[in-house]
mmCIF file with all atom_site columns, C-alpha atoms in Angstrom:
data_model
loop_
_atom_site.group_PDB
_atom_site.id
_atom_site.type_symbol
_atom_site.label_atom_id
_atom_site.label_alt_id
_atom_site.label_comp_id
_atom_site.label_asym_id
_atom_site.label_entity_id
_atom_site.label_seq_id
_atom_site.pdbx_PDB_ins_code
_atom_site.Cartn_x
_atom_site.Cartn_y
_atom_site.Cartn_z
_atom_site.occupancy
_atom_site.B_iso_or_equiv
_atom_site.pdbx_formal_charge
_atom_site.auth_seq_id
_atom_site.auth_comp_id
_atom_site.auth_asym_id
_atom_site.auth_atom_id
_atom_site.pdbx_PDB_model_num
ATOM 1   C CA . MET A 1 1   ? 187.016 89.568  53.077 1.00 32.00 ? 60  MET A CA 1
ATOM 2   C CA . SER A 1 2   ? 185.122 88.987  49.331 1.00 34.00 ? 61  SER A CA 1
ATOM 3   C CA . VAL A 1 3   ? 182.639 91.307  47.724 1.00 32.00 ? 62  VAL A CA 1
ATOM 4   C CA . GLY A 1 4   ? 181.528 89.843  44.034 1.00 35.00 ? 63  GLY A CA 1
ATOM 5   C CA . ASN A 1 5   ? 177.925 88.435  42.615 1.00 35.00 ? 64  ASN A CA 1
ATOM 6   C CA . ASN A 1 6   ? 176.173 90.931  45.506 1.00 39.00 ? 65  ASN A CA 1
ATOM 7   C CA . LEU A 1 7   ? 177.715 87.569  47.670 1.00 42.00 ? 66  LEU A CA 1
ATOM 8   C CA . ARG A 1 8   ? 179.492 89.231  50.808 1.00 61.00 ? 67  ARG A CA 1
ATOM 9   C CA . GLU A 1 9   ? 181.341 87.093  53.696 1.00 80.00 ? 68  GLU A CA 1
ATOM 10  C CA . ILE A 1 10  ? 182.600 87.279  56.301 1.00 86.00 ? 69  ILE A CA 1
ATOM 11  C CA . ARG A 1 11  ? 185.459 88.981  57.253 1.00 88.00 ? 70  ARG A CA 1
ATOM 12  C CA . VAL A 1 12  ? 187.919 88.640  60.309 1.00 90.00 ? 71  VAL A CA 1
ATOM 13  C CA . ILE A 1 13  ? 189.037 91.154  61.888 1.00 91.00 ? 72  ILE A CA 1
ATOM 14  C CA . ASP A 1 14  ? 192.756 90.828  63.224 1.00 89.00 ? 73  ASP A CA 1
ATOM 15  C CA . ASP A 1 15  ? 194.198 94.662  63.332 1.00 90.00 ? 74  ASP A CA 1
ATOM 16  C CA . THR A 1 16  ? 194.044 95.127  66.658 1.00 91.00 ? 75  THR A CA 1
ATOM 17  C CA . ASP A 1 17  ? 192.944 99.449  66.095 1.00 90.00 ? 76  ASP A CA 1
ATOM 18  C CA . LEU A 1 18  ? 190.300 98.376  63.403 1.00 91.00 ? 77  LEU A CA 1
ATOM 19  C CA . ALA A 1 19  ? 188.652 95.840  66.715 1.00 92.00 ? 78  ALA A CA 1
ATOM 20  C CA . ARG A 1 20  ? 188.779 98.756  68.736 1.00 92.00 ? 79  ARG A CA 1
ATOM 21  C CA . LEU A 1 21  ? 187.051 101.196 66.272 1.00 91.00 ? 80  LEU A CA 1
ATOM 22  C CA . LEU A 1 22  ? 184.368 98.770  66.136 1.00 92.00 ? 81  LEU A CA 1
ATOM 23  C CA . LEU A 1 23  ? 183.442 98.026  70.111 1.00 91.00 ? 82  LEU A CA 1
ATOM 24  C CA . ASP A 1 24  ? 182.004 101.348 69.503 1.00 92.00 ? 83  ASP A CA 1
ATOM 25  C CA . PRO A 1 25  ? 177.770 100.739 69.783 1.00 93.00 ? 84  PRO A CA 1
ATOM 26  C CA . LEU A 1 26  ? 176.596 103.474 67.381 1.00 94.00 ? 85  LEU A CA 1
ATOM 27  C CA . ARG A 1 27  ? 179.260 102.650 64.782 1.00 94.00 ? 86  ARG A CA 1
ATOM 28  C CA . SER A 1 28  ? 178.587 98.604  64.866 1.00 93.00 ? 87  SER A CA 1
ATOM 29  C CA . ARG A 1 29  ? 175.004 99.188  64.921 1.00 95.00 ? 88  ARG A CA 1
ATOM 30  C CA . VAL A 1 30  ? 175.495 101.339 61.782 1.00 96.00 ? 89  VAL A CA 1
ATOM 31  C CA . LEU A 1 31  ? 177.408 99.025  60.030 1.00 94.00 ? 90  LEU A CA 1
ATOM 32  C CA . ALA A 1 32  ? 174.903 96.139  60.837 1.00 93.00 ? 91  ALA A CA 1
ATOM 33  C CA . ALA A 1 33  ? 172.454 98.566  59.217 1.00 95.00 ? 92  ALA A CA 1
ATOM 34  C CA . LEU A 1 34  ? 174.304 98.636  55.563 1.00 94.00 ? 93  LEU A CA 1
ATOM 35  C CA . THR A 1 35  ? 174.012 95.149  54.893 1.00 91.00 ? 94  THR A CA 1
ATOM 36  C CA . VAL A 1 36  ? 171.857 96.329  52.315 1.00 92.00 ? 95  VAL A CA 1
ATOM 37  C CA . PRO A 1 37  ? 172.766 99.031  50.957 1.00 95.00 ? 96  PRO A CA 1
ATOM 38  C CA . GLY A 1 38  ? 171.714 102.809 52.093 1.00 95.00 ? 97  GLY A CA 1
ATOM 39  C CA . SER A 1 39  ? 172.735 106.316 52.953 1.00 94.00 ? 98  SER A CA 1
ATOM 40  C CA . ALA A 1 40  ? 173.277 108.549 56.298 1.00 94.00 ? 99  ALA A CA 1
ATOM 41  C CA . SER A 1 41  ? 170.096 109.427 55.714 1.00 93.00 ? 100 SER A CA 1
ATOM 42  C CA . THR A 1 42  ? 168.361 105.972 55.566 1.00 95.00 ? 101 THR A CA 1
ATOM 43  C CA . VAL A 1 43  ? 170.592 104.659 58.516 1.00 96.00 ? 102 VAL A CA 1
ATOM 44  C CA . ALA A 1 44  ? 169.490 107.365 60.926 1.00 96.00 ? 103 ALA A CA 1
ATOM 45  C CA . ALA A 1 45  ? 166.454 106.993 60.233 1.00 95.00 ? 104 ALA A CA 1
ATOM 46  C CA . GLN A 1 46  ? 166.156 103.247 60.944 1.00 95.00 ? 105 GLN A CA 1
ATOM 47  C CA . LEU A 1 47  ? 168.821 103.734 64.060 1.00 95.00 ? 106 LEU A CA 1
ATOM 48  C CA . GLY A 1 48  ? 167.146 106.552 65.313 1.00 95.00 ? 107 GLY A CA 1
ATOM 49  C CA . GLU A 1 49  ? 169.883 109.211 65.410 1.00 95.00 ? 108 GLU A CA 1
ATOM 50  C CA . THR A 1 50  ? 170.937 112.172 63.848 1.00 95.00 ? 109 THR A CA 1
ATOM 51  C CA . ARG A 1 51  ? 172.253 112.289 60.548 1.00 93.00 ? 110 ARG A CA 1
ATOM 52  C CA . GLN A 1 52  ? 175.259 114.377 61.273 1.00 93.00 ? 111 GLN A CA 1
ATOM 53  C CA . LYS A 1 53  ? 176.598 111.769 63.791 1.00 95.00 ? 112 LYS A CA 1
ATOM 54  C CA . VAL A 1 54  ? 175.601 108.734 61.781 1.00 95.00 ? 113 VAL A CA 1
ATOM 55  C CA . ASN A 1 55  ? 177.337 110.422 58.508 1.00 94.00 ? 114 ASN A CA 1
ATOM 56  C CA . HIS A 1 56  ? 180.535 110.994 60.819 1.00 94.00 ? 115 HIS A CA 1
ATOM 57  C CA . HIS A 1 57  ? 180.637 107.427 61.800 1.00 95.00 ? 116 HIS A CA 1
ATOM 58  C CA . LEU A 1 58  ? 180.180 106.169 57.723 1.00 94.00 ? 117 LEU A CA 1
ATOM 59  C CA . ARG A 1 59  ? 183.173 108.103 57.185 1.00 93.00 ? 118 ARG A CA 1
ATOM 60  C CA . THR A 1 60  ? 185.024 106.178 59.409 1.00 94.00 ? 119 THR A CA 1
ATOM 61  C CA . LEU A 1 61  ? 183.885 102.416 58.165 1.00 94.00 ? 120 LEU A CA 1
ATOM 62  C CA . GLU A 1 62  ? 184.033 103.790 55.113 1.00 94.00 ? 121 GLU A CA 1
ATOM 63  C CA . GLU A 1 63  ? 188.059 104.935 55.542 1.00 93.00 ? 122 GLU A CA 1
ATOM 64  C CA . HIS A 1 64  ? 188.431 101.668 57.092 1.00 92.00 ? 123 HIS A CA 1
ATOM 65  C CA . GLY A 1 65  ? 187.290 99.544  54.328 1.00 90.00 ? 124 GLY A CA 1
ATOM 66  C CA . LEU A 1 66  ? 184.159 98.175  56.379 1.00 93.00 ? 125 LEU A CA 1
ATOM 67  C CA . VAL A 1 67  ? 181.707 99.908  54.182 1.00 94.00 ? 126 VAL A CA 1
ATOM 68  C CA . GLU A 1 68  ? 182.489 100.995 50.140 1.00 94.00 ? 127 GLU A CA 1
ATOM 69  C CA . LEU A 1 69  ? 180.556 103.316 47.925 1.00 93.00 ? 128 LEU A CA 1
ATOM 70  C CA . VAL A 1 70  ? 177.541 101.742 45.398 1.00 92.00 ? 129 VAL A CA 1
ATOM 71  C CA . GLU A 1 71  ? 176.426 105.059 43.716 1.00 93.00 ? 130 GLU A CA 1
ATOM 72  C CA . GLU A 1 72  ? 175.802 108.465 44.206 1.00 89.00 ? 131 GLU A CA 1
ATOM 73  C CA . ARG A 1 73  ? 172.578 110.374 43.462 1.00 86.00 ? 132 ARG A CA 1
ATOM 74  C CA . PRO A 1 74  ? 171.337 113.414 43.414 1.00 83.00 ? 133 PRO A CA 1
ATOM 75  C CA . ARG A 1 75  ? 169.032 115.021 46.296 1.00 77.00 ? 134 ARG A CA 1
ATOM 76  C CA . ARG A 1 76  ? 167.517 118.131 46.875 1.00 75.00 ? 135 ARG A CA 1
ATOM 77  C CA . GLY A 1 77  ? 170.665 119.943 45.247 1.00 74.00 ? 136 GLY A CA 1
ATOM 78  C CA . LEU A 1 78  ? 172.919 117.663 47.255 1.00 80.00 ? 137 LEU A CA 1
ATOM 79  C CA . THR A 1 79  ? 174.757 114.182 46.417 1.00 84.00 ? 138 THR A CA 1
ATOM 80  C CA . GLU A 1 80  ? 173.262 111.216 48.198 1.00 88.00 ? 139 GLU A CA 1
ATOM 81  C CA . ARG A 1 81  ? 176.121 108.506 49.322 1.00 92.00 ? 140 ARG A CA 1
ATOM 82  C CA . ILE A 1 82  ? 174.926 105.422 49.229 1.00 94.00 ? 141 ILE A CA 1
ATOM 83  C CA . VAL A 1 83  ? 176.872 102.399 50.590 1.00 95.00 ? 142 VAL A CA 1
ATOM 84  C CA . VAL A 1 84  ? 176.612 99.156  51.484 1.00 95.00 ? 143 VAL A CA 1
ATOM 85  C CA . ALA A 1 85  ? 178.885 96.671  54.363 1.00 94.00 ? 144 ALA A CA 1
ATOM 86  C CA . THR A 1 86  ? 181.931 94.848  52.394 1.00 90.00 ? 145 THR A CA 1
ATOM 87  C CA . ALA A 1 87  ? 180.892 91.793  54.408 1.00 89.00 ? 146 ALA A CA 1
ATOM 88  C CA . ASP A 1 88  ? 177.938 90.387  55.897 1.00 87.00 ? 147 ASP A CA 1
ATOM 89  C CA . ALA A 1 89  ? 179.668 89.550  59.385 1.00 88.00 ? 148 ALA A CA 1
ATOM 90  C CA . LEU A 1 90  ? 182.406 89.923  60.681 1.00 91.00 ? 149 LEU A CA 1
ATOM 91  C CA . LEU A 1 91  ? 184.738 88.077  63.426 1.00 91.00 ? 150 LEU A CA 1
ATOM 92  C CA . PHE A 1 92  ? 187.651 89.091  65.819 1.00 92.00 ? 151 PHE A CA 1
ATOM 93  C CA . ALA A 1 93  ? 190.446 86.767  65.025 1.00 92.00 ? 152 ALA A CA 1
ATOM 94  C CA . PRO A 1 94  ? 191.917 84.598  68.217 1.00 92.00 ? 153 PRO A CA 1
ATOM 95  C CA . GLU A 1 95  ? 195.403 86.053  68.163 1.00 90.00 ? 154 GLU A CA 1
ATOM 96  C CA . LEU A 1 96  ? 193.892 89.887  68.985 1.00 91.00 ? 155 LEU A CA 1
ATOM 97  C CA . ALA A 1 97  ? 194.192 88.225  72.546 1.00 90.00 ? 156 ALA A CA 1
ATOM 98  C CA . GLY A 1 98  ? 197.772 88.415  72.300 1.00 89.00 ? 157 GLY A CA 1
ATOM 99  C CA . HIS A 1 99  ? 199.628 86.486  74.941 1.00 88.00 ? 158 HIS A CA 1
ATOM 100 C CA . ASN A 1 100 ? 196.409 85.251  76.155 1.00 90.00 ? 159 ASN A CA 1
ATOM 101 C CA . ALA A 1 101 ? 195.754 83.733  72.746 1.00 89.00 ? 160 ALA A CA 1
ATOM 102 C CA . PRO A 1 102 ? 194.893 79.775  72.106 1.00 86.00 ? 161 PRO A CA 1
ATOM 103 C CA . ASN A 1 103 ? 197.063 77.892  70.846 1.00 85.00 ? 162 ASN A CA 1
ATOM 104 C CA . VAL A 1 104 ? 197.731 73.985  69.681 1.00 84.00 ? 163 VAL A CA 1
ATOM 105 C CA . ARG A 1 105 ? 200.463 72.704  72.120 1.00 76.00 ? 164 ARG A CA 1
ATOM 106 C CA . GLU A 1 106 ? 202.139 69.705  70.024 1.00 71.00 ? 165 GLU A CA 1
ATOM 107 C CA . SER A 1 107 ? 202.101 68.119  74.147 1.00 67.00 ? 166 SER A CA 1
ATOM 108 C CA . ASP A 1 108 ? 198.165 68.093  73.964 1.00 67.00 ? 167 ASP A CA 1
ATOM 109 C CA . ARG A 1 109 ? 198.443 65.783  70.770 1.00 68.00 ? 168 ARG A CA 1
ATOM 110 C CA . ASP A 1 110 ? 198.478 62.488  72.800 1.00 65.00 ? 169 ASP A CA 1
ATOM 111 C CA . GLU A 1 111 ? 195.017 63.136  74.494 1.00 68.00 ? 170 GLU A CA 1
ATOM 112 C CA . ALA A 1 112 ? 193.447 65.592  71.421 1.00 71.00 ? 171 ALA A CA 1
ATOM 113 C CA . ARG A 1 113 ? 190.762 63.133  70.774 1.00 73.00 ? 172 ARG A CA 1
ATOM 114 C CA . TRP A 1 114 ? 188.847 64.113  74.057 1.00 80.00 ? 173 TRP A CA 1
ATOM 115 C CA . SER A 1 115 ? 190.505 67.323  75.208 1.00 83.00 ? 174 SER A CA 1
ATOM 116 C CA . THR A 1 116 ? 187.905 70.226  75.007 1.00 87.00 ? 175 THR A CA 1
ATOM 117 C CA . ARG A 1 117 ? 190.946 72.486  75.754 1.00 86.00 ? 176 ARG A CA 1
ATOM 118 C CA . TYR A 1 118 ? 192.773 71.150  72.408 1.00 87.00 ? 177 TYR A CA 1
ATOM 119 C CA . LEU A 1 119 ? 189.073 71.356  70.277 1.00 90.00 ? 178 LEU A CA 1
ATOM 120 C CA . LEU A 1 120 ? 189.049 75.588  71.362 1.00 90.00 ? 179 LEU A CA 1
ATOM 121 C CA . ALA A 1 121 ? 193.001 75.705  70.504 1.00 90.00 ? 180 ALA A CA 1
ATOM 122 C CA . VAL A 1 122 ? 192.203 74.196  66.815 1.00 91.00 ? 181 VAL A CA 1
ATOM 123 C CA . ALA A 1 123 ? 188.892 76.013  66.422 1.00 92.00 ? 182 ALA A CA 1
ATOM 124 C CA . ALA A 1 124 ? 190.923 79.248  67.035 1.00 93.00 ? 183 ALA A CA 1
ATOM 125 C CA . ARG A 1 125 ? 193.699 78.084  64.493 1.00 92.00 ? 184 ARG A CA 1
ATOM 126 C CA . LEU A 1 126 ? 191.150 77.596  62.097 1.00 93.00 ? 185 LEU A CA 1
ATOM 127 C CA . LEU A 1 127 ? 189.870 80.419  62.224 1.00 92.00 ? 186 LEU A CA 1
ATOM 128 C CA . SER A 1 128 ? 193.056 82.544  61.763 1.00 90.00 ? 187 SER A CA 1
ATOM 129 C CA . GLU A 1 129 ? 194.632 80.573  59.028 1.00 92.00 ? 188 GLU A CA 1
ATOM 130 C CA . VAL A 1 130 ? 191.535 80.687  57.303 1.00 91.00 ? 189 VAL A CA 1
ATOM 131 C CA . GLY A 1 131 ? 191.253 84.610  57.359 1.00 88.00 ? 190 GLY A CA 1
ATOM 132 C CA . SER A 1 132 ? 194.277 85.196  56.280 1.00 89.00 ? 191 SER A CA 1
ATOM 133 C CA . LEU A 1 133 ? 194.008 82.854  53.403 1.00 91.00 ? 192 LEU A CA 1
ATOM 134 C CA . ALA A 1 134 ? 190.730 84.705  52.126 1.00 88.00 ? 193 ALA A CA 1
ATOM 135 C CA . HIS A 1 135 ? 192.462 87.992  52.462 1.00 85.00 ? 194 HIS A CA 1
ATOM 136 C CA . ARG A 1 136 ? 195.174 86.993  50.869 1.00 89.00 ? 195 ARG A CA 1
ATOM 137 C CA . ALA A 1 137 ? 192.894 84.925  48.387 1.00 89.00 ? 196 ALA A CA 1
ATOM 138 C CA . ARG A 1 138 ? 190.784 88.094  47.451 1.00 84.00 ? 197 ARG A CA 1
ATOM 139 C CA . ALA A 1 139 ? 193.842 90.230  46.971 1.00 84.00 ? 198 ALA A CA 1
ATOM 140 C CA . ALA A 1 140 ? 195.026 88.331  44.486 1.00 90.00 ? 199 ALA A CA 1
ATOM 141 C CA . ASP A 1 141 ? 191.419 87.911  42.759 1.00 88.00 ? 200 ASP A CA 1
ATOM 142 C CA . GLN A 1 142 ? 191.751 83.826  43.655 1.00 89.00 ? 201 GLN A CA 1
ATOM 143 C CA . PRO A 1 143 ? 188.954 81.641  45.018 1.00 89.00 ? 202 PRO A CA 1
ATOM 144 C CA . LEU A 1 144 ? 190.137 79.351  47.762 1.00 90.00 ? 203 LEU A CA 1
ATOM 145 C CA . ALA A 1 145 ? 189.378 76.012  47.918 1.00 89.00 ? 204 ALA A CA 1
ATOM 146 C CA . THR A 1 146 ? 187.681 75.067  51.163 1.00 92.00 ? 205 THR A CA 1
ATOM 147 C CA . LEU A 1 147 ? 185.532 71.948  51.862 1.00 91.00 ? 206 LEU A CA 1
ATOM 148 C CA . THR A 1 148 ? 182.908 72.464  54.677 1.00 92.00 ? 207 THR A CA 1
ATOM 149 C CA . ILE A 1 149 ? 181.152 68.979  56.260 1.00 92.00 ? 208 ILE A CA 1
ATOM 150 C CA . ASP A 1 150 ? 178.579 69.802  58.941 1.00 93.00 ? 209 ASP A CA 1
ATOM 151 C CA . THR A 1 151 ? 176.167 67.391  60.156 1.00 95.00 ? 210 THR A CA 1
ATOM 152 C CA . GLU A 1 152 ? 174.215 66.372  62.975 1.00 95.00 ? 211 GLU A CA 1
ATOM 153 C CA . ILE A 1 153 ? 174.507 62.346  65.110 1.00 95.00 ? 212 ILE A CA 1
ATOM 154 C CA . ARG A 1 154 ? 172.078 61.602  67.713 1.00 95.00 ? 213 ARG A CA 1
ATOM 155 C CA . PHE A 1 155 ? 173.792 58.529  69.252 1.00 96.00 ? 214 PHE A CA 1
ATOM 156 C CA . SER A 1 156 ? 171.428 56.018  71.657 1.00 96.00 ? 215 SER A CA 1
ATOM 157 C CA . SER A 1 157 ? 174.354 55.597  73.597 1.00 96.00 ? 216 SER A CA 1
ATOM 158 C CA . ALA A 1 158 ? 177.575 56.806  74.815 1.00 94.00 ? 217 ALA A CA 1
ATOM 159 C CA . ALA A 1 159 ? 178.464 52.521  73.567 1.00 96.00 ? 218 ALA A CA 1
ATOM 160 C CA . GLU A 1 160 ? 177.809 54.358  70.332 1.00 97.00 ? 219 GLU A CA 1
ATOM 161 C CA . ARG A 1 161 ? 179.116 57.327  70.299 1.00 94.00 ? 220 ARG A CA 1
ATOM 162 C CA . ALA A 1 162 ? 182.563 55.712  71.110 1.00 93.00 ? 221 ALA A CA 1
ATOM 163 C CA . ARG A 1 163 ? 181.594 53.001  67.869 1.00 96.00 ? 222 ARG A CA 1
ATOM 164 C CA . PHE A 1 164 ? 181.329 55.910  65.713 1.00 96.00 ? 223 PHE A CA 1
ATOM 165 C CA . THR A 1 165 ? 184.595 57.677  66.649 1.00 93.00 ? 224 THR A CA 1
ATOM 166 C CA . GLU A 1 166 ? 186.610 54.952  66.035 1.00 94.00 ? 225 GLU A CA 1
ATOM 167 C CA . ALA A 1 167 ? 184.905 53.781  63.011 1.00 97.00 ? 226 ALA A CA 1
ATOM 168 C CA . LEU A 1 168 ? 185.508 57.771  62.097 1.00 95.00 ? 227 LEU A CA 1
ATOM 169 C CA . ALA A 1 169 ? 189.184 57.448  62.510 1.00 93.00 ? 228 ALA A CA 1
ATOM 170 C CA . ASP A 1 170 ? 189.938 54.610  61.122 1.00 96.00 ? 229 ASP A CA 1
ATOM 171 C CA . ALA A 1 171 ? 188.227 55.705  58.035 1.00 97.00 ? 230 ALA A CA 1
ATOM 172 C CA . VAL A 1 172 ? 190.509 58.796  58.452 1.00 95.00 ? 231 VAL A CA 1
ATOM 173 C CA . GLN A 1 173 ? 193.875 57.023  58.891 1.00 95.00 ? 232 GLN A CA 1
ATOM 174 C CA . ARG A 1 174 ? 193.141 54.947  55.743 1.00 97.00 ? 233 ARG A CA 1
ATOM 175 C CA . LEU A 1 175 ? 191.699 57.857  53.272 1.00 97.00 ? 234 LEU A CA 1
ATOM 176 C CA . ALA A 1 176 ? 194.967 59.820  54.427 1.00 96.00 ? 235 ALA A CA 1
ATOM 177 C CA . ALA A 1 177 ? 197.663 57.538  53.903 1.00 95.00 ? 236 ALA A CA 1
ATOM 178 C CA . GLU A 1 178 ? 195.495 56.357  50.059 1.00 96.00 ? 237 GLU A CA 1
ATOM 179 C CA . PHE A 1 179 ? 195.615 60.145  49.077 1.00 96.00 ? 238 PHE A CA 1
ATOM 180 C CA . HIS A 1 180 ? 198.793 61.649  50.981 1.00 95.00 ? 239 HIS A CA 1
ATOM 181 C CA . ASP A 1 181 ? 201.629 61.998  48.424 1.00 95.00 ? 240 ASP A CA 1
ATOM 182 C CA . GLU A 1 182 ? 204.909 63.715  50.615 1.00 93.00 ? 241 GLU A CA 1
ATOM 183 C CA . HIS A 1 183 ? 206.782 63.825  46.837 1.00 93.00 ? 242 HIS A CA 1
ATOM 184 C CA . ALA A 1 184 ? 204.157 64.793  44.680 1.00 92.00 ? 243 ALA A CA 1
ATOM 185 C CA . VAL A 1 185 ? 205.675 67.911  42.144 1.00 92.00 ? 244 VAL A CA 1
ATOM 186 C CA . GLY A 1 186 ? 203.167 71.019  42.654 1.00 91.00 ? 245 GLY A CA 1
ATOM 187 C CA . GLY A 1 187 ? 201.576 69.335  45.428 1.00 92.00 ? 246 GLY A CA 1
ATOM 188 C CA . ARG A 1 188 ? 200.228 71.551  48.738 1.00 92.00 ? 247 ARG A CA 1
ATOM 189 C CA . ARG A 1 189 ? 199.145 70.255  51.768 1.00 93.00 ? 248 ARG A CA 1
ATOM 190 C CA . HIS A 1 190 ? 195.561 70.852  53.144 1.00 94.00 ? 249 HIS A CA 1
ATOM 191 C CA . ARG A 1 191 ? 194.898 70.881  56.915 1.00 93.00 ? 250 ARG A CA 1
ATOM 192 C CA . LEU A 1 192 ? 191.843 68.184  57.687 1.00 94.00 ? 251 LEU A CA 1
ATOM 193 C CA . ILE A 1 193 ? 189.961 68.919  60.633 1.00 93.00 ? 252 ILE A CA 1
ATOM 194 C CA . ILE A 1 194 ? 187.369 66.587  62.313 1.00 92.00 ? 253 ILE A CA 1
ATOM 195 C CA . CYS A 1 195 ? 185.370 67.448  65.634 1.00 92.00 ? 254 CYS A CA 1
ATOM 196 C CA . ALA A 1 196 ? 182.600 66.685  67.336 1.00 91.00 ? 255 ALA A CA 1
ATOM 197 C CA . HIS A 1 197 ? 180.806 67.811  70.631 1.00 92.00 ? 256 HIS A CA 1
ATOM 198 C CA . PRO A 1 198 ? 176.982 68.319  72.253 1.00 92.00 ? 257 PRO A CA 1
ATOM 199 C CA . THR A 1 199 ? 174.698 70.465  70.131 1.00 91.00 ? 258 THR A CA 1
ATOM 200 C CA . PRO A 1 200 ? 173.462 72.939  72.720 1.00 89.00 ? 259 PRO A CA 1
ATOM 201 C CA . THR A 1 201 ? 170.489 72.783  74.197 1.00 81.00 ? 260 THR A CA 1
ATOM 202 C CA . THR A 1 202 ? 167.694 75.250  75.809 1.00 72.00 ? 261 THR A CA 1
ATOM 203 C CA . GLU A 1 203 ? 166.247 71.957  77.848 1.00 62.00 ? 262 GLU A CA 1
ATOM 204 C CA . GLU A 1 204 ? 167.170 71.141  81.963 1.00 54.00 ? 263 GLU A CA 1
ATOM 205 C CA . PRO A 1 205 ? 169.917 68.429  82.109 1.00 53.00 ? 264 PRO A CA 1
ATOM 206 C CA . SER A 1 206 ? 168.572 65.281  82.678 1.00 52.00 ? 265 SER A CA 1
#
């Protein structure tokens, strides 16, 4: 999405052809090796592959904007091209699944608070929307205003979890009513998503 001040972001892939290109195992390994600047020779040595094979994949990745040139160095009468990945990590957009992609259905809203399906659909929409907005912000050389709050709570019981849920819902409703201005000139809508799920664990369930 963005390259600046040596801070590369997560890029959301929403193009079918590009996604198919990235499914090649070696090409994926080449790209992963370039989270730090490297050349066909250094990547080939790291992966135990031939320079010619790696260079072929590097050219393809560069053509699609997944790596970019950092510098060119003279080496043994040739020019060594140093490149780096334009993103630290990649995500595949949900819409690549076509008609099978999850969607947020209005009919699910009544049970949205407890629906796993609704949570996943909203998460998919979040990935798609923020990925698209980040791409547009980069093209316009503009910052994208986002907010992320991530924490973990250990509830003593299901009853305490339910009590917390009600308190949180009341707080959000109160704040939304206080700050929402339907008729503000120049105002812009923001989507607020709050969710919770059990933290994954490798422990055996009791």
